[in-house]
CSV table of C-alpha atoms in Angstrom, one decimal:
chain,number,residue,atom,x,y,z
B,1066,MET,CA,-80.4,-66.4,53.2
B,1067,LYS,CA,-77.9,-64.5,50.6
B,1068,GLN,CA,-74.5,-62.8,51.7
B,1069,ARG,CA,-74.7,-60.4,48.7
B,1070,ALA,CA,-76.9,-57.6,48.6
B,1071,LEU,CA,-78.1,-55.0,45.7
B,1072,ILE,CA,-79.6,-51.9,46.4
B,1073,LEU,CA,-81.5,-50.0,44.0
B,1074,PHE,CA,-81.8,-46.5,46.1
B,1075,ALA,CA,-84.5,-43.9,44.8
B,1076,HIS,CA,-86.0,-40.6,46.2
B,1077,GLY,CA,-89.1,-41.8,47.4
B,1078,ALA,CA,-92.7,-39.8,47.1
B,1079,ARG,CA,-95.9,-39.4,48.6
B,1080,ALA,CA,-97.7,-41.4,45.9
B,1081,ALA,CA,-97.4,-45.0,46.3
B,1082,SER,CA,-98.0,-45.2,42.3
B,1083,TRP,CA,-94.9,-43.4,42.1
B,1084,ALA,CA,-93.0,-46.9,43.1
B,1085,GLU,CA,-93.8,-49.0,40.6
B,1086,PRO,CA,-91.3,-48.5,37.5
B,1087,PHE,CA,-89.4,-48.9,40.6
B,1088,GLU,CA,-90.5,-52.2,41.6
B,1089,ARG,CA,-90.7,-53.3,37.8
B,1090,LEU,CA,-86.8,-52.8,37.8
B,1091,ARG,CA,-86.3,-54.9,40.9
B,1092,GLY,CA,-88.0,-57.6,39.9
B,1093,LEU,CA,-86.3,-58.1,36.5
B,1094,THR,CA,-82.9,-57.5,37.9
B,1095,GLN,CA,-83.8,-60.0,40.7
B,1096,ALA,CA,-84.7,-62.4,37.8
B,1097,ARG,CA,-81.6,-62.5,36.6
B,1098,LEU,CA,-79.3,-62.3,40.0
B,1099,PRO,CA,-81.1,-65.3,41.7
B,1100,ASP,CA,-78.1,-65.0,44.1
B,1101,VAL,CA,-78.4,-61.6,44.9
B,1102,ASP,CA,-80.8,-60.3,47.3
B,1103,VAL,CA,-82.3,-57.3,45.6
B,1104,SER,CA,-83.7,-54.6,46.9
B,1105,LEU,CA,-85.7,-51.1,47.1
B,1106,ALA,CA,-84.7,-48.5,48.9
B,1107,PHE,CA,-85.5,-44.7,49.7
B,1108,LEU,CA,-84.1,-41.5,50.9
B,1109,GLU,CA,-87.3,-40.1,52.2
B,1110,LEU,CA,-91.2,-40.3,52.5
B,1111,MET,CA,-91.6,-44.3,51.5
B,1112,SER,CA,-90.3,-47.3,53.6
B,1113,PRO,CA,-87.3,-48.7,53.8
B,1114,ARG,CA,-84.8,-45.9,54.4
B,1115,LEU,CA,-81.9,-46.6,52.7
B,1116,PRO,CA,-80.1,-47.2,56.6
B,1117,GLU,CA,-83.0,-49.2,57.7
B,1118,ARG,CA,-82.8,-51.5,55.2
B,1119,VAL,CA,-78.5,-52.2,55.5
B,1120,ASP,CA,-79.9,-52.9,59.0
B,1121,GLU,CA,-81.6,-55.3,57.8
B,1122,LEU,CA,-79.4,-57.1,55.6
B,1123,ALA,CA,-76.4,-56.3,58.2
B,1124,ALA,CA,-78.5,-58.3,60.8
B,1125,ALA,CA,-79.6,-61.2,57.9
B,1126,GLY,CA,-75.7,-61.7,57.6
B,1127,ALA,CA,-75.4,-59.8,54.0
B,1128,THR,CA,-71.4,-58.8,54.1
B,1129,GLU,CA,-71.3,-57.2,50.2
B,1130,ILE,CA,-74.0,-54.7,49.7
B,1131,ALA,CA,-73.7,-53.0,46.0
B,1132,LEU,CA,-75.9,-49.7,45.5
B,1133,VAL,CA,-77.1,-48.4,42.8
B,1134,PRO,CA,-78.8,-44.7,42.2
B,1135,VAL,CA,-81.9,-45.1,40.3
B,1136,PHE,CA,-81.2,-41.1,39.7
B,1137,LEU,CA,-81.7,-39.7,36.5
B,1138,GLY,CA,-79.6,-36.4,37.6
B,1139,GLN,CA,-77.1,-36.9,40.2
B,1140,GLY,CA,-77.5,-33.6,41.7
B,1141,GLY,CA,-77.4,-32.5,45.7
B,1142,HIS,CA,-79.3,-36.2,46.9
B,1143,VAL,CA,-76.5,-39.0,44.8
B,1144,LEU,CA,-73.8,-36.4,45.5
B,1145,ARG,CA,-73.9,-35.7,48.7
B,1146,ASP,CA,-77.2,-37.3,51.0
B,1147,LEU,CA,-76.0,-40.8,49.9
B,1148,PRO,CA,-72.4,-40.4,50.1
B,1149,LEU,CA,-72.7,-39.2,53.7
B,1150,MET,CA,-75.1,-41.9,54.4
B,1151,VAL,CA,-72.9,-44.7,52.9
B,1152,ASP,CA,-69.6,-43.4,55.0
B,1153,ALA,CA,-71.7,-43.4,58.4
B,1154,LEU,CA,-72.8,-47.3,57.3
B,1155,ARG,CA,-69.1,-48.0,56.7
B,1156,LEU,CA,-68.7,-47.4,60.0
B,1157,LYS,CA,-71.2,-49.0,61.6
B,1158,TYR,CA,-70.7,-52.3,59.5
B,1159,PRO,CA,-66.9,-52.0,58.9
B,1160,HIS,CA,-67.3,-55.8,57.6
B,1161,VAL,CA,-69.5,-55.2,54.9
B,1162,ARG,CA,-68.4,-54.2,52.2
B,1163,PHE,CA,-70.4,-51.4,50.0
B,1164,SER,CA,-69.7,-50.3,46.7
B,1165,VAL,CA,-71.8,-47.1,45.0
B,1166,ALA,CA,-72.3,-47.1,41.3
B,1167,THR,CA,-72.9,-44.4,39.4
B,1168,ALA,CA,-76.4,-43.0,39.0
B,1169,VAL,CA,-78.8,-45.3,36.2
B,1170,GLY,CA,-79.5,-41.9,34.1
B,1171,GLU,CA,-75.2,-41.3,33.8
B,1172,ALA,CA,-75.3,-44.9,31.5
B,1173,PRO,CA,-75.0,-44.2,28.3
B,1174,ASP,CA,-77.3,-47.7,27.3
B,1175,VAL,CA,-80.1,-46.1,29.6
B,1176,LEU,CA,-79.9,-42.0,27.8
B,1177,ASN,CA,-80.2,-44.2,24.1
B,1178,ALA,CA,-82.8,-45.7,25.2
B,1179,MET,CA,-84.6,-42.7,26.8
B,1180,ALA,CA,-83.6,-40.9,23.7
B,1181,ASP,CA,-85.9,-43.7,21.1
B,1182,TYR,CA,-88.2,-43.1,23.6
B,1183,CYS,CA,-88.8,-39.9,22.9
B,1184,VAL,CA,-88.2,-40.2,19.1
B,1185,ALA,CA,-91.3,-42.4,18.9
B,1186,ALA,CA,-93.3,-40.2,20.7
B,1187,ALA,CA,-92.5,-37.1,18.9
B,1188,ALA,CA,-93.4,-39.9,15.9
B,1189,ALA,CA,-96.6,-40.8,17.5
B,1190,SER,CA,-97.7,-36.8,18.4
B,1191,ALA,CA,-97.0,-36.3,14.2
B,1192,GLU,CA,-99.6,-38.6,13.5
V,1043,MET,CA,-88.2,-21.9,11.8
V,1044,LYS,CA,-89.9,-25.7,12.8
V,1045,GLN,CA,-93.3,-25.9,13.7
V,1046,ARG,CA,-93.0,-29.2,15.5
V,1047,ALA,CA,-91.7,-28.9,18.6
V,1048,LEU,CA,-90.6,-32.0,21.7
V,1049,ILE,CA,-90.1,-30.6,25.1
V,1050,LEU,CA,-88.4,-33.1,27.4
V,1051,PHE,CA,-90.0,-32.1,30.6
V,1052,ALA,CA,-87.4,-32.5,33.6
V,1053,HIS,CA,-87.6,-31.7,37.6
V,1054,GLY,CA,-85.4,-29.4,37.7
V,1055,ALA,CA,-82.8,-29.2,41.0
V,1056,ARG,CA,-80.2,-26.6,42.3
V,1057,ALA,CA,-76.8,-28.1,41.0
V,1058,ALA,CA,-76.2,-27.3,37.5
V,1059,SER,CA,-74.8,-30.8,37.4
V,1060,TRP,CA,-78.0,-32.2,37.3
V,1061,ALA,CA,-79.2,-31.1,34.1
V,1062,GLU,CA,-76.2,-33.3,32.4
V,1063,PRO,CA,-77.5,-36.3,31.4
V,1064,PHE,CA,-81.1,-34.5,30.1
V,1065,GLU,CA,-78.7,-31.8,28.3
V,1066,ARG,CA,-77.2,-35.7,26.9
V,1067,LEU,CA,-80.8,-36.8,26.2
V,1068,ARG,CA,-81.6,-33.3,24.2
V,1069,GLY,CA,-78.7,-33.8,22.4
V,1070,LEU,CA,-79.4,-37.5,21.1
V,1071,THR,CA,-83.0,-37.1,20.7
V,1072,GLN,CA,-82.2,-33.6,18.6
V,1073,ALA,CA,-79.7,-35.3,16.6
V,1074,ARG,CA,-82.4,-38.0,15.4
V,1075,LEU,CA,-85.5,-35.8,14.6
V,1076,PRO,CA,-83.9,-32.6,12.4
V,1077,ASP,CA,-87.3,-31.5,12.1
V,1078,VAL,CA,-88.3,-30.7,15.7
V,1079,ASP,CA,-87.0,-28.3,17.8
V,1080,VAL,CA,-86.7,-30.3,20.3
V,1081,SER,CA,-85.5,-28.7,24.0
V,1082,LEU,CA,-85.5,-28.9,27.6
V,1083,ALA,CA,-88.1,-27.4,30.2
V,1084,PHE,CA,-88.2,-27.7,34.0
V,1085,LEU,CA,-90.9,-27.5,37.1
V,1086,GLU,CA,-89.1,-26.2,39.3
V,1087,LEU,CA,-85.3,-24.6,40.4
V,1088,MET,CA,-83.7,-24.8,37.0
V,1089,SER,CA,-85.1,-22.5,33.5
V,1090,PRO,CA,-86.8,-22.8,31.5
V,1091,ARG,CA,-89.9,-23.5,33.2
V,1092,LEU,CA,-92.1,-25.2,31.2
V,1093,PRO,CA,-94.8,-22.0,30.8
V,1094,GLU,CA,-91.9,-20.0,29.4
V,1095,ARG,CA,-90.8,-22.6,26.7
V,1096,VAL,CA,-94.7,-22.8,25.3
V,1097,ASP,CA,-94.8,-19.2,25.3
V,1098,GLU,CA,-91.4,-18.9,23.8
V,1099,LEU,CA,-91.9,-21.9,20.7
V,1100,ALA,CA,-95.7,-20.0,20.4
V,1101,ALA,CA,-94.2,-16.9,20.1
V,1102,ALA,CA,-92.0,-18.4,17.1
V,1103,GLY,CA,-95.2,-20.3,15.3
V,1104,ALA,CA,-94.4,-23.8,16.9
V,1105,THR,CA,-98.3,-25.5,16.1
V,1106,GLU,CA,-97.4,-29.6,17.6
V,1107,ILE,CA,-96.2,-29.9,20.8
V,1108,ALA,CA,-95.1,-33.0,22.2
V,1109,LEU,CA,-94.1,-33.6,25.5
V,1110,VAL,CA,-92.4,-36.9,26.9
V,1111,PRO,CA,-91.9,-36.4,31.3
V,1112,VAL,CA,-89.0,-37.8,31.9
V,1113,PHE,CA,-89.0,-38.6,35.2
V,1114,LEU,CA,-88.6,-42.4,36.5
V,1115,GLY,CA,-91.8,-42.8,38.8
V,1116,GLN,CA,-95.4,-40.8,38.0
V,1117,GLY,CA,-95.7,-39.0,41.0
V,1118,GLY,CA,-97.5,-35.9,41.7
V,1119,HIS,CA,-95.6,-33.7,39.6
V,1120,VAL,CA,-96.4,-35.9,36.2
V,1121,LEU,CA,-100.3,-37.0,37.4
V,1122,ARG,CA,-100.7,-33.8,38.7
V,1123,ASP,CA,-98.5,-30.8,38.3
V,1124,LEU,CA,-98.5,-31.4,34.5
V,1125,PRO,CA,-101.5,-32.2,33.1
V,1126,LEU,CA,-102.9,-28.4,35.2
V,1127,MET,CA,-100.1,-27.0,33.4
V,1128,VAL,CA,-100.8,-28.7,30.3
V,1129,ASP,CA,-105.2,-28.0,30.5
V,1130,ALA,CA,-103.1,-24.1,30.8
V,1131,LEU,CA,-101.3,-23.9,28.0
V,1132,ARG,CA,-104.3,-25.2,25.9
V,1133,LEU,CA,-106.2,-22.7,26.8
V,1134,LYS,CA,-104.0,-19.9,26.3
V,1135,TYR,CA,-102.9,-21.4,22.7
V,1136,PRO,CA,-106.1,-22.6,21.5
V,1137,HIS,CA,-104.0,-23.4,17.8
V,1138,VAL,CA,-100.9,-25.1,19.1
V,1139,ARG,CA,-101.9,-28.9,19.3
V,1140,PHE,CA,-100.6,-30.6,22.7
V,1141,SER,CA,-99.6,-34.0,23.0
V,1142,VAL,CA,-98.3,-35.6,26.4
V,1143,ALA,CA,-96.2,-39.1,26.7
V,1144,THR,CA,-96.1,-41.9,29.5
V,1145,ALA,CA,-92.9,-40.9,32.1
V,1146,VAL,CA,-90.0,-42.5,30.6
V,1147,GLY,CA,-89.6,-44.7,33.4
V,1148,GLU,CA,-93.2,-46.6,32.4
V,1149,ALA,CA,-91.1,-47.2,28.9
V,1150,PRO,CA,-89.7,-51.3,29.0
V,1151,ASP,CA,-86.9,-50.5,27.2
V,1152,VAL,CA,-85.9,-47.9,29.3
V,1153,LEU,CA,-86.2,-50.4,32.3
V,1154,ASN,CA,-84.5,-53.3,30.5
V,1155,ALA,CA,-81.6,-51.2,30.2
V,1156,MET,CA,-81.6,-50.1,34.0
V,1157,ALA,CA,-82.1,-53.2,34.6
V,1158,ASP,CA,-78.6,-54.1,32.5
V,1159,TYR,CA,-77.1,-51.3,34.3
V,1160,CYS,CA,-78.0,-52.6,38.1
V,1161,VAL,CA,-76.7,-56.1,37.1
V,1162,ALA,CA,-73.5,-55.1,35.9
V,1163,ALA,CA,-73.0,-52.7,38.8
V,1164,ALA,CA,-74.0,-55.7,41.3
V,1165,ALA,CA,-71.3,-57.7,39.2
V,1166,ALA,CA,-68.8,-55.0,39.4
V,1167,SER,CA,-68.9,-55.1,43.0
V,1168,ALA,CA,-68.6,-58.6,43.3
V,1169,GLU,CA,-64.8,-58.3,41.2
C-alpha cells in the first residue's frame, strides 16, 4: 500500500458523464505519480465523499494526504466547506499530515490553457 | 462596436470572490482578441445572465456570438440548460450566428495543465 495519497476533490453532479474529465485528470496525474495513491472524492451527489475517501486511505495506512480542489472558482465550497471538512479530518486522524492546495482555477498555467482554448473557439466560430 | 462577440459562460456563485479566476480568464482572452467583444455571462446567482448578455450584444449590433462553457464537467448545466437557452436565443435573434464550444474541461491542454498542477501540489506536500 502507498503511504502518500493525493485526492482530487471535485463538486459532483447528478449526471455520471459529468465526472469524465475528472477521471481523465486522475489518470493523467496517477501516471506521473506512480508512488502516490491518486483518487477522486466529491463534495456531494457522487461517491466517494471526501470524509469517506479519507477513512479508506487512513485505514489502508496513508500518513500523508494532499488535497487539490478541482474547482475553477473559489466560492463557498472551497473557502468554507472544504476547510471545515479538513479540520474535522485532522482531529479524527492526528497522525495523518494533510495539505490543501489552492483551487486549480487559480493556477496561471491552467488559466493560460483555458485562454488558448477560448481564443481557438472564437477563431473556429469565425470560419 | 464589434460585430463579433465571445461569451465565457460560467455557473455563478454567491461569493463575489468566486468570479475572480473567470475575470482573469476574460482579461487574458480579450487581450488576445482585440477585435472581439469578450465578456462573462452566468447561469445563475451572478449577473449578467446569459440571455441578458445576448440581449445587450444583439442590441449593440453583434452578428456572431461564440459561447464557451467555462465548466470542468459536462453535467446538466452544459448538456441540457445551455442548449435550451441557446435554442431560445436563436429563435429570438435569427440574424445572429451562435456557436457553442465544448466545455473547457474537455480540452486536452487544459487537462494537462491541471495534471501538472496536481503533480506539483503532491510534490510540495511531500517536502
